[in-house]
Amino acid sequence: RRGGGTAAPPPRPTSSTPSHMVPPDAADATLPSADELRAEEEARHMRREAEIERSWSKEVVVEGGGRQAWPGARATLHVVSTVVSSRSGEGVGSVFEDSRPLGVPRLLLLGRGILVPGLERAVGGMREGESARVVVQPEGAYGDAGSPAAPRVPGSAVVTYEVELVKLEEEAELWDLSFDDKLRLAAERRERGNALYRGLAFAAADEEYEQGMRYLVYMPQPEDGQLAPLEEATVRMQLNLCAAKLRTGREAAALAHADKVLELRPEHPKALYRKGQAHTQLGAYAEASLALTRAKAAAEAEAVALEGDSQVFSLEADLVRPHGLLPGRLYLSDSKLRFISSGEAPSRVAGAPACSEQVARDAALSWPLSSVAQMQRRRYLMVHTALELLDDDGDSILLNFRTKRSRTQVRSWIKRKCSLTYRDRDRSARTAFGKMLSELQEAWQRRELSNFDYLMKLNEMAGRSYNDLNQYPVLPWVLSDYASPTLNLADPAVFRDLSKPMGAQDPAQADLVRQTYELFDDPDIPRFHYGSHYSTMGFVLYYLLRLEPFTSHHKALQSGRFDHADRLFHSLGQTYHSCTHSSSDVKELIPELFCLPDVLLN
C-alpha cells in the first residue's frame, strides 16, 4: 500500500482462484466438501472421456473373422504410424513407427495405457485378422506438447495408424502367473526387444524391455532356489533398459537403471560403463570419468582367481549338446577352461533321465587345459562361430560363441597354452593339414587304419561332431542286397556303387532325376537334382529311435508323440529301397549302424 490511501479489501475467492492467493479467513470459509471434490473429479473425467471418444475415427480395410478384443487381452499387432499434420508443419508425412520391416509385431496388454488413448479405443473394437486405418486427433494422441523423446512427434499432431490385429490371447493376471511363467514371459519380451534394438528401433525395444520388467518386479517372496535366476534375469533386463534409454536420449532414466544393477552387483562392469556413458551424454565429465575408471577396474577384476587359478578372461558362450543349446559363460585361465551355465534351460530339453543328468553335469563343466589334445573350428547353424575341443580320453565339448572374433580369441589362448596333436586348418598350417590328410590316406591304404576308422577321421576333419545332430557323422550304405539269405561277397552286385550318390543307384531313378533337373525352370531357384540331403537331424533321429535320449528327441520333433508306424525305422531293406527309388529320400547311414547293435533292438 502506497501513500495514505485505504487498503483494498481482500479478493473474494472464486472457484478458479488458486489456494495460495486466498487469505486464510476466506479459504477457511470456502473449502469445498469431499462430495464436491469427488463430483468435480468425476465431471473432469467424463469430459476427458468424451474428448477422447471424439478424437478418433476408424476405417476398416480388411474385415476380421476372429474374436473381438477385450481389456487385458494379450494383443499381437502390426502398426505403421504417420504424422498427417501438425501445428508447426514439422514432420508432416513422416513415419515414426513401423513394425513391419523388422518382422517383430507389437505385443501388448490392452487397456493398460500402453497405446495413445485414441488408438487404444480403436483397437478395443477390432477383431482378430482385422486391418484398419485409424486417424487420431491431438486430443487422443500426443496433445499440444507432442513427444520430444522417442517416438518424436511434433505438437498438435494428427496421426494416422495403419493397424493389423494379428492375434489375441488370454494372459493371466500377474499374481496368478507362476515363477517359471514370469521368467519365460520376461525372456520372451527381452528377446523381442533385442531384435528391435538390433534393427535400430530403440523406442520399440525400450517398450518391450519395460513390459518384460513388470514380470520380474512383481515377485512376492521368491523361494531360495528362485533368487539366483531372478537376479540374473533382472540384471539383464535392467542393462537392456539402460542401453535403450541411452539410445532414446533419456540419460536420467538410464542412470536409474544402471544404479539398480549396481545395487545387486556393486562392481558390474557393464553397468558401470553405461553409467559412464550416461554421464558423458549429460556433460557430467567428472562423474563419467569416475564411472568409467571403476568399469575398467571391475573388468580387470574378472580376471582374478577362479577356484584358486588365475583367470584371464571370460565371455558369453553356448554349450552345444544333442539335447539342445545351453547358454552360459566360458572362463579361461592359465591352466583350465570352465563353462558355467547361466541357469536358462537348454533350447530343447527332452524328458529322458539321461538327458536331465547330462544337463546337470554341463551346468558347471571344468576341463584342465593340459588334457586338451585336439581343437577344431566348427560351424553352428552354418555360421563359423563354434569350436570343438577333444581330450586325451576322446571326450569332447562343442562351444558356440556370439561372434567369430570371440572364437578366434579363445583359439589363440588355447594354442598358446596347450600342446595339440591337431589344431584345425590354421591359415599358417594349411600345408600341414594337407600333409596330415595325405598321411591318413596312406595309412588307410597300408591297412593300418580300418575302413571305419578312416571314414570317422574324414568326418572329424570335415567338421562333423557327435555333439551336433545337424552335423552328425555320416557313413555310406555299403550293401545293396538285403533280401538274400546269404551273400556272395565276390559278387559286385551285392555292393552299393560308391561312385554314385544314393539317388543314382537305380538306373531308372537316375534317369528320372536327370530328366527332372533338365525340365526344371524357375527364375529364382537354381536347378537341383535332389530336394533333400544325405544327412539331417531328422535322419539321425530316424536311425537312433530306439536309444535314449534320442527316443525323446524323436518324440519332441513329432509334437510329443511317435511318428506313424510305417514311417518309423523298422527295416534296413525297406529303407535302402526308399533311398534308391525316391528323389526326396537319399539319406546315408550313421556310425552306430556299424558298431552298436542296440540301435536295432526294441
Coordinates of C-alpha atoms in Angstrom, one line a residue, residues 30 60 74 91 97 133 150 176 244 279 316 320 326 332 339 377 524:
T30 CA -14.9 -21.6 1.1
V60 CA -11.9 -50.9 -41.7
R74 CA -2.6 -60.1 -25.0
G91 CA 7.3 -33.8 -39.5
E97 CA 6.8 -46.2 -36.1
R133 CA -6.8 -47.2 -40.8
A150 CA 11.2 -41.2 -28.8
D176 CA -1.8 -65.7 -10.9
A244 CA 17.6 -48.4 -24.7
H279 CA 27.1 -39.0 -17.5
E316 CA 29.5 -65.5 -23.3
V320 CA 26.1 -77.4 -27.9
L326 CA 22.9 -74.5 -23.0
L332 CA 39.7 -69.3 -19.4
F339 CA 31.9 -73.3 -18.5
R377 CA 36.9 -75.0 -35.7
D524 CA 14.7 -67.5 -58.7

